[in-house]
Amino acid sequence: MTSQNKILNFKSKNKIPPTKKETIKNWLSITKDILDIAWRVAPPLSLAFAGLFLWMYLKHIQWSGLFYESAMTGTGLTFLVLAAVSLSTISLFILSTPSILMGITLSYFDKNQKINKEIFTIYLIALISWLAVINVSPYIDEAYAWIFIAPIITTSLYGYVKSDKLENSTSATHSRKWKIANTLAVILMSNFAIFGIIFPIFFFDGIMSHYAANVNNEISNKTITLLFIPLATLAPGLMYLMLRKTNTGAHNLIKVLANTSIIFIYSTFFLVLIFTPASKILLESTEIYNNNKKKFQILKPELKEIIKNTNIETRSDGELSTISAYIRYSFAGTKLICNEPLEFIDFSNSTSKKRNKIDKSSTLNCVATVPGDLREFSN
């Protein structure tokens, strides 16, 4: 064995185990590679899930024929893709809001320095405090509404004690007034960033309420809605917070948040498909569904005869005929209008199966219209 081989053999036997910091860096590197792959496949997959979501909703309102008919034509397929894009965009925005807010607030700190332990801790205190308050709130009386300021109190106490260490800029000496202003800014930003979890909670609340009503398990509904979902949607922001704590540089904020957030859009649509019916907030955000009664002018005379077979409220004043109805589906001029709103909490597979498929003389008290049939009055 040569002296060079002996040296190599000695090094291999006495290899120094990686430190905790190196292990974290290795895992972050692996995670980055995985997210880079996810970034490339995300657009087509998000459309596929959104398209499946749209089809499931049309299936539940017994109008899946619209999906098939539209998919067979170029224009119809384009509108379906646009509807899927709208669903993907809105859901991704709602799910990403907590992490986006956290990323924006973290940009306040000097990118050329690591975020120190005290700043990292105050964000964790805000997270734990808000999660505790949100999970306790359903079980307390209105007289204890003051509990919602508890996160601000806890972060303020910590900020007061650690005010000298909440600076994350150069080592320049600052006045006491600057330190007080900086401490208040950090306290407000940490609470503002975490408060963003309220958006996904509202997003999932309708889905989980329907699930809880069917399985009669209110506790699991609240645990999933108020604990697991906020933590999941904050995961990208927490990952970025960890990156700023262990590395210098601002990193590519948009890419970190977009890569990690895109994962949750798949989870969202998967949950929507399981916990049917679809998310009311998501459908209302894209204006595919509207639970408010709308007024329309009938433009085509032949539509009057069709509407007579339903219980849709109709009024005639000479040649002007108007109806008042609820929009169950609306996109690119194609509408399904009904005499009653769709109650998501009571909407299930069992009730859907009892209904007939929608056609021009439907017993569902609904009428399908195309562009040029109606003119909607502005509110």
CSV table of N, CA and C in Angstrom, one decimal, residues 110-225:
chain,number,residue,atom,x,y,z
A,110,ASP,N,-32.1,43.2,7.5
A,110,ASP,CA,-30.9,43.3,6.6
A,110,ASP,C,-30.6,41.9,6.0
A,111,LYS,N,-30.6,41.9,4.6
A,111,LYS,CA,-30.4,40.6,3.9
A,111,LYS,C,-29.0,40.1,4.0
A,112,ASN,N,-28.1,41.0,4.3
A,112,ASN,CA,-26.7,40.6,4.4
A,112,ASN,C,-26.3,40.0,5.8
A,113,GLN,N,-27.3,39.9,6.6
A,113,GLN,CA,-27.0,39.2,7.9
A,113,GLN,C,-28.1,38.2,8.2
A,114,LYS,N,-27.7,37.2,9.0
A,114,LYS,CA,-28.7,36.2,9.4
A,114,LYS,C,-29.6,36.8,10.4
A,115,ILE,N,-30.9,36.3,10.3
A,115,ILE,CA,-31.8,36.7,11.3
A,115,ILE,C,-31.5,36.1,12.7
A,116,ASN,N,-31.4,36.9,13.7
A,116,ASN,CA,-30.9,36.4,15.0
A,116,ASN,C,-32.0,35.6,15.7
A,117,LYS,N,-31.5,34.9,16.8
A,117,LYS,CA,-32.4,34.0,17.5
A,117,LYS,C,-33.6,34.7,18.1
A,118,GLU,N,-33.5,35.9,18.5
A,118,GLU,CA,-34.6,36.7,19.2
A,118,GLU,C,-35.7,37.0,18.2
A,119,ILE,N,-35.3,37.4,17.0
A,119,ILE,CA,-36.3,37.7,15.9
A,119,ILE,C,-37.0,36.4,15.5
A,120,PHE,N,-36.2,35.3,15.4
A,120,PHE,CA,-36.8,34.0,15.1
A,120,PHE,C,-37.8,33.6,16.1
A,121,THR,N,-37.4,33.8,17.4
A,121,THR,CA,-38.3,33.4,18.5
A,121,THR,C,-39.6,34.2,18.6
A,122,ILE,N,-39.5,35.5,18.3
A,122,ILE,CA,-40.7,36.3,18.4
A,122,ILE,C,-41.8,35.9,17.3
A,123,TYR,N,-41.3,35.4,16.2
A,123,TYR,CA,-42.2,34.9,15.2
A,123,TYR,C,-42.8,33.6,15.6
A,124,LEU,N,-42.1,32.8,16.3
A,124,LEU,CA,-42.6,31.5,16.8
A,124,LEU,C,-43.6,31.8,18.0
A,125,ILE,N,-43.3,32.8,18.8
A,125,ILE,CA,-44.3,33.1,19.9
A,125,ILE,C,-45.6,33.6,19.3
A,126,ALA,N,-45.5,34.4,18.2
A,126,ALA,CA,-46.7,34.9,17.6
A,126,ALA,C,-47.5,33.8,17.0
A,127,LEU,N,-46.8,32.8,16.3
A,127,LEU,CA,-47.4,31.7,15.7
A,127,LEU,C,-48.2,30.8,16.8
A,128,ILE,N,-47.5,30.5,17.9
A,128,ILE,CA,-48.1,29.7,18.9
A,128,ILE,C,-49.2,30.4,19.6
A,129,SER,N,-49.1,31.7,19.8
A,129,SER,CA,-50.1,32.5,20.5
A,129,SER,C,-51.4,32.5,19.6
A,130,TRP,N,-51.2,32.8,18.3
A,130,TRP,CA,-52.4,32.9,17.4
A,130,TRP,C,-53.1,31.6,17.3
A,131,LEU,N,-52.3,30.5,17.1
A,131,LEU,CA,-52.9,29.2,17.0
A,131,LEU,C,-53.7,28.8,18.3
A,132,ALA,N,-53.1,29.1,19.4
A,132,ALA,CA,-53.8,28.8,20.7
A,132,ALA,C,-55.1,29.6,20.8
A,133,VAL,N,-55.1,30.9,20.5
A,133,VAL,CA,-56.3,31.7,20.6
A,133,VAL,C,-57.3,31.3,19.6
A,134,ILE,N,-56.9,31.0,18.4
A,134,ILE,CA,-57.9,30.6,17.3
A,134,ILE,C,-58.6,29.2,17.7
A,135,ASN,N,-57.8,28.3,18.3
A,135,ASN,CA,-58.3,27.0,18.6
A,135,ASN,C,-59.2,27.1,19.9
A,136,VAL,N,-58.9,28.0,20.8
A,136,VAL,CA,-59.7,28.2,22.0
A,136,VAL,C,-61.0,29.0,21.8
A,137,SER,N,-61.0,29.9,20.8
A,137,SER,CA,-62.1,30.8,20.6
A,137,SER,C,-63.5,30.1,20.4
A,138,PRO,N,-63.6,29.0,19.7
A,138,PRO,CA,-64.9,28.4,19.6
A,138,PRO,C,-65.6,27.9,20.9
A,139,TYR,N,-64.8,27.8,21.9
A,139,TYR,CA,-65.3,27.2,23.2
A,139,TYR,C,-65.4,28.3,24.3
A,140,ILE,N,-65.2,29.5,24.0
A,140,ILE,CA,-65.3,30.6,25.0
A,140,ILE,C,-66.5,31.5,24.7
A,141,ASP,N,-66.9,32.2,25.8
A,141,ASP,CA,-68.0,33.1,25.7
A,141,ASP,C,-67.6,34.4,25.1
A,142,GLU,N,-68.5,35.2,24.6
A,142,GLU,CA,-68.2,36.4,23.9
A,142,GLU,C,-67.6,37.4,24.9
A,143,ALA,N,-67.9,37.2,26.2
A,143,ALA,CA,-67.3,38.1,27.2
A,143,ALA,C,-65.8,38.0,27.3
A,144,TYR,N,-65.2,36.9,26.8
A,144,TYR,CA,-63.8,36.8,26.8
A,144,TYR,C,-63.2,37.1,25.4
A,145,ALA,N,-63.8,38.0,24.7
A,145,ALA,CA,-63.3,38.3,23.3
A,145,ALA,C,-61.9,39.0,23.4
A,146,TRP,N,-61.6,39.5,24.6
A,146,TRP,CA,-60.3,40.2,24.8
A,146,TRP,C,-59.1,39.2,24.6
A,147,ILE,N,-59.4,37.9,24.6
A,147,ILE,CA,-58.4,36.9,24.4
A,147,ILE,C,-57.7,37.1,23.0
A,148,PHE,N,-58.3,37.8,22.1
A,148,PHE,CA,-57.7,37.9,20.8
A,148,PHE,C,-56.6,38.9,20.8
A,149,ILE,N,-56.4,39.7,21.9
A,149,ILE,CA,-55.2,40.5,22.0
A,149,ILE,C,-54.1,39.8,22.7
A,150,ALA,N,-54.3,38.6,23.1
A,150,ALA,CA,-53.3,37.9,23.9
A,150,ALA,C,-52.0,37.7,23.1
A,151,PRO,N,-52.1,37.4,21.7
A,151,PRO,CA,-50.8,37.2,21.0
A,151,PRO,C,-50.0,38.5,21.0
A,152,ILE,N,-50.7,39.7,20.9
A,152,ILE,CA,-50.0,41.0,20.9
A,152,ILE,C,-49.3,41.2,22.2
A,153,ILE,N,-50.0,40.8,23.3
A,153,ILE,CA,-49.5,41.0,24.6
A,153,ILE,C,-48.2,40.1,24.8
A,154,THR,N,-48.3,38.9,24.4
A,154,THR,CA,-47.1,38.0,24.6
A,154,THR,C,-45.9,38.4,23.8
A,155,THR,N,-46.2,38.8,22.6
A,155,THR,CA,-45.0,39.2,21.7
A,155,THR,C,-44.5,40.6,22.2
A,156,SER,N,-45.4,41.4,22.8
A,156,SER,CA,-44.9,42.7,23.3
A,156,SER,C,-44.0,42.5,24.5
A,157,LEU,N,-44.4,41.6,25.4
A,157,LEU,CA,-43.6,41.3,26.6
A,157,LEU,C,-42.2,40.8,26.2
A,158,TYR,N,-42.2,39.9,25.3
A,158,TYR,CA,-40.9,39.3,24.8
A,158,TYR,C,-40.1,40.4,24.1
A,159,GLY,N,-40.8,41.2,23.3
A,159,GLY,CA,-40.1,42.3,22.6
A,159,GLY,C,-39.5,43.3,23.6
A,160,TYR,N,-40.2,43.6,24.7
A,160,TYR,CA,-39.7,44.6,25.7
A,160,TYR,C,-38.5,44.0,26.3
A,161,VAL,N,-38.5,42.7,26.7
A,161,VAL,CA,-37.4,42.1,27.4
A,161,VAL,C,-36.2,42.0,26.5
A,162,LYS,N,-36.4,41.7,25.2
A,162,LYS,CA,-35.3,41.5,24.3
A,162,LYS,C,-35.1,42.7,23.3
A,163,SER,N,-35.6,43.8,23.6
A,163,SER,CA,-35.5,45.0,22.7
A,163,SER,C,-34.1,45.3,22.2
A,164,ASP,N,-33.1,45.1,23.0
A,164,ASP,CA,-31.8,45.4,22.6
A,164,ASP,C,-31.2,44.4,21.5
A,165,LYS,N,-31.9,43.2,21.4
A,165,LYS,CA,-31.4,42.2,20.6
A,165,LYS,C,-32.3,42.0,19.3
A,166,LEU,N,-33.3,42.8,19.2
A,166,LEU,CA,-34.2,42.7,18.0
A,166,LEU,C,-33.7,43.5,16.8
A,167,GLU,N,-32.5,44.1,16.9
A,167,GLU,CA,-31.9,44.8,15.8
A,167,GLU,C,-31.3,43.8,14.9
A,168,ASN,N,-31.5,43.9,13.6
A,168,ASN,CA,-30.9,43.0,12.6
A,168,ASN,C,-30.3,43.8,11.5
A,169,SER,N,-29.5,44.8,11.8
A,169,SER,CA,-28.9,45.6,10.8
A,169,SER,C,-27.4,45.7,11.1
A,170,THR,N,-26.7,46.6,10.6
A,170,THR,CA,-25.3,46.8,10.9
A,170,THR,C,-25.1,47.1,12.3
A,171,SER,N,-23.8,47.1,12.8
A,171,SER,CA,-23.5,47.3,14.2
A,171,SER,C,-23.5,48.7,14.6
A,172,ALA,N,-24.1,49.6,13.8
A,172,ALA,CA,-24.1,51.0,14.1
A,172,ALA,C,-24.9,51.3,15.4
A,173,THR,N,-24.6,52.3,16.1
A,173,THR,CA,-25.2,52.6,17.4
A,173,THR,C,-26.5,53.4,17.0
A,174,HIS,N,-27.6,53.0,17.7
A,174,HIS,CA,-28.9,53.6,17.4
A,174,HIS,C,-29.4,54.3,18.7
A,175,SER,N,-30.2,55.3,18.5
A,175,SER,CA,-30.8,56.0,19.7
A,175,SER,C,-31.9,55.1,20.3
A,176,ARG,N,-32.3,55.5,21.5
A,176,ARG,CA,-33.3,54.7,22.3
A,176,ARG,C,-34.6,54.8,21.5
A,177,LYS,N,-34.9,56.0,21.0
A,177,LYS,CA,-36.2,56.2,20.2
A,177,LYS,C,-36.2,55.2,19.0
A,178,TRP,N,-35.1,55.1,18.3
A,178,TRP,CA,-35.0,54.2,17.2
A,178,TRP,C,-35.2,52.7,17.7
A,179,LYS,N,-34.7,52.4,18.8
A,179,LYS,CA,-34.8,51.0,19.3
A,179,LYS,C,-36.3,50.7,19.7
A,180,ILE,N,-37.0,51.7,20.3
A,180,ILE,CA,-38.4,51.5,20.6
A,180,ILE,C,-39.2,51.3,19.3
A,181,ALA,N,-39.0,52.2,18.3
A,181,ALA,CA,-39.7,52.1,17.1
A,181,ALA,C,-39.4,50.8,16.4
A,182,ASN,N,-38.2,50.3,16.4
A,182,ASN,CA,-37.8,49.0,15.8
A,182,ASN,C,-38.5,47.9,16.5
A,183,THR,N,-38.5,47.9,17.9
A,183,THR,CA,-39.2,46.9,18.6
A,183,THR,C,-40.7,46.8,18.3
A,184,LEU,N,-41.3,47.9,18.3
A,184,LEU,CA,-42.7,48.0,17.9
A,184,LEU,C,-43.0,47.4,16.5
A,185,ALA,N,-42.1,47.8,15.6
A,185,ALA,CA,-42.2,47.3,14.2
A,185,ALA,C,-42.1,45.8,14.1
A,186,VAL,N,-41.1,45.2,14.9
A,186,VAL,CA,-41.0,43.8,14.9
A,186,VAL,C,-42.2,43.1,15.5
A,187,ILE,N,-42.7,43.6,16.6
A,187,ILE,CA,-43.9,43.1,17.2
A,187,ILE,C,-45.1,43.1,16.3
A,188,LEU,N,-45.3,44.2,15.6
A,188,LEU,CA,-46.5,44.3,14.7
A,188,LEU,C,-46.3,43.4,13.5
A,189,MET,N,-45.1,43.4,12.9
A,189,MET,CA,-44.9,42.5,11.7
A,189,MET,C,-45.0,41.1,12.0
A,190,SER,N,-44.5,40.6,13.2
A,190,SER,CA,-44.7,39.2,13.5
A,190,SER,C,-46.1,38.8,13.7
A,191,ASN,N,-46.9,39.6,14.3
A,191,ASN,CA,-48.4,39.4,14.4
A,191,ASN,C,-49.1,39.5,13.1
A,192,PHE,N,-48.7,40.5,12.3
A,192,PHE,CA,-49.4,40.7,11.0
A,192,PHE,C,-49.1,39.5,10.1
A,193,ALA,N,-47.9,39.0,10.1
A,193,ALA,CA,-47.5,37.8,9.3
A,193,ALA,C,-48.3,36.6,9.6
A,194,ILE,N,-48.4,36.3,10.9
A,194,ILE,CA,-49.1,35.1,11.4
A,194,ILE,C,-50.6,35.2,11.2
A,195,PHE,N,-51.1,36.4,11.4
A,195,PHE,CA,-52.6,36.6,11.3
A,195,PHE,C,-53.1,36.2,9.9
A,196,GLY,N,-52.2,36.1,8.9
A,196,GLY,CA,-52.7,35.7,7.6
A,196,GLY,C,-53.3,34.4,7.5
A,197,ILE,N,-53.1,33.5,8.6
A,197,ILE,CA,-53.7,32.2,8.6
A,197,ILE,C,-55.2,32.2,8.6
A,198,ILE,N,-55.8,33.4,8.9
A,198,ILE,CA,-57.2,33.5,8.9
A,198,ILE,C,-57.9,33.2,7.5
A,199,PHE,N,-57.1,33.5,6.4
A,199,PHE,CA,-57.7,33.4,5.1
A,199,PHE,C,-57.9,31.9,4.7
A,200,PRO,N,-56.9,31.0,4.9
A,200,PRO,CA,-57.1,29.6,4.6
A,200,PRO,C,-58.1,29.0,5.6
A,201,ILE,N,-58.2,29.5,6.8
A,201,ILE,CA,-59.2,28.9,7.7
A,201,ILE,C,-60.6,29.1,7.2
A,202,PHE,N,-60.9,30.4,6.7
A,202,PHE,CA,-62.2,30.6,6.1
A,202,PHE,C,-62.4,29.8,4.8
A,203,PHE,N,-61.3,29.6,4.1
A,203,PHE,CA,-61.4,28.9,2.8
A,203,PHE,C,-61.8,27.4,3.1
A,204,PHE,N,-61.3,26.8,4.1
A,204,PHE,CA,-61.6,25.4,4.4
A,204,PHE,C,-62.8,25.2,5.3
A,205,ASP,N,-63.3,26.3,5.9
A,205,ASP,CA,-64.3,26.1,6.9
A,205,ASP,C,-65.6,25.5,6.3
A,206,GLY,N,-66.0,25.9,5.1
A,206,GLY,CA,-67.2,25.4,4.5
A,206,GLY,C,-67.1,23.9,4.2
A,207,ILE,N,-65.9,23.5,3.7
A,207,ILE,CA,-65.6,22.1,3.4
A,207,ILE,C,-65.7,21.2,4.6
A,208,MET,N,-65.0,21.7,5.7
A,208,MET,CA,-64.9,20.9,6.9
A,208,MET,C,-66.2,20.9,7.6
A,209,SER,N,-67.0,22.0,7.5
A,209,SER,CA,-68.3,22.0,8.2
A,209,SER,C,-69.2,20.9,7.6
A,210,HIS,N,-69.2,20.8,6.3
A,210,HIS,CA,-70.0,19.8,5.6
A,210,HIS,C,-69.5,18.4,6.0
A,211,TYR,N,-68.2,18.2,6.1
A,211,TYR,CA,-67.7,16.9,6.5
A,211,TYR,C,-68.1,16.6,8.0
A,212,ALA,N,-68.0,17.6,8.9
A,212,ALA,CA,-68.4,17.4,10.3
A,212,ALA,C,-69.9,17.1,10.4
A,213,ALA,N,-70.7,17.7,9.6
A,213,ALA,CA,-72.1,17.5,9.6
A,213,ALA,C,-72.5,16.1,9.2
A,214,ASN,N,-71.7,15.5,8.3
A,214,ASN,CA,-72.0,14.2,7.8
A,214,ASN,C,-71.5,13.1,8.8
A,215,VAL,N,-70.3,13.3,9.4
A,215,VAL,CA,-69.7,12.3,10.3
A,215,VAL,C,-70.0,12.6,11.7
A,216,ASN,N,-70.6,13.7,12.0
A,216,ASN,CA,-70.9,14.1,13.4
A,216,ASN,C,-69.7,14.1,14.3
A,217,ASN,N,-68.6,14.7,13.8
A,217,ASN,CA,-67.4,14.8,14.6
A,217,ASN,C,-66.9,16.3,14.5
A,218,GLU,N,-67.4,17.1,15.4
A,218,GLU,CA,-67.1,18.5,15.4
A,218,GLU,C,-65.7,18.8,15.9
A,219,ILE,N,-65.2,17.9,16.8
A,219,ILE,CA,-63.8,18.1,17.3
A,219,ILE,C,-62.7,18.0,16.3
A,220,SER,N,-62.9,16.9,15.5
A,220,SER,CA,-61.9,16.7,14.4
A,220,SER,C,-62.0,17.7,13.4
A,221,ASN,N,-63.2,18.2,13.1
A,221,ASN,CA,-63.4,19.3,12.1
A,221,ASN,C,-62.6,20.6,12.6
A,222,LYS,N,-62.7,20.9,13.9
A,222,LYS,CA,-62.1,22.1,14.4
A,222,LYS,C,-60.6,21.9,14.4
A,223,THR,N,-60.1,20.7,14.8
A,223,THR,CA,-58.7,20.5,14.8
A,223,THR,C,-58.0,20.6,13.5
A,224,ILE,N,-58.7,20.1,12.5
A,224,ILE,CA,-58.1,20.1,11.1
A,224,ILE,C,-58.1,21.6,10.6
A,225,THR,N,-59.3,22.2,10.8
A,225,THR,CA,-59.5,23.6,10.2
A,225,THR,C,-58.6,24.6,10.9
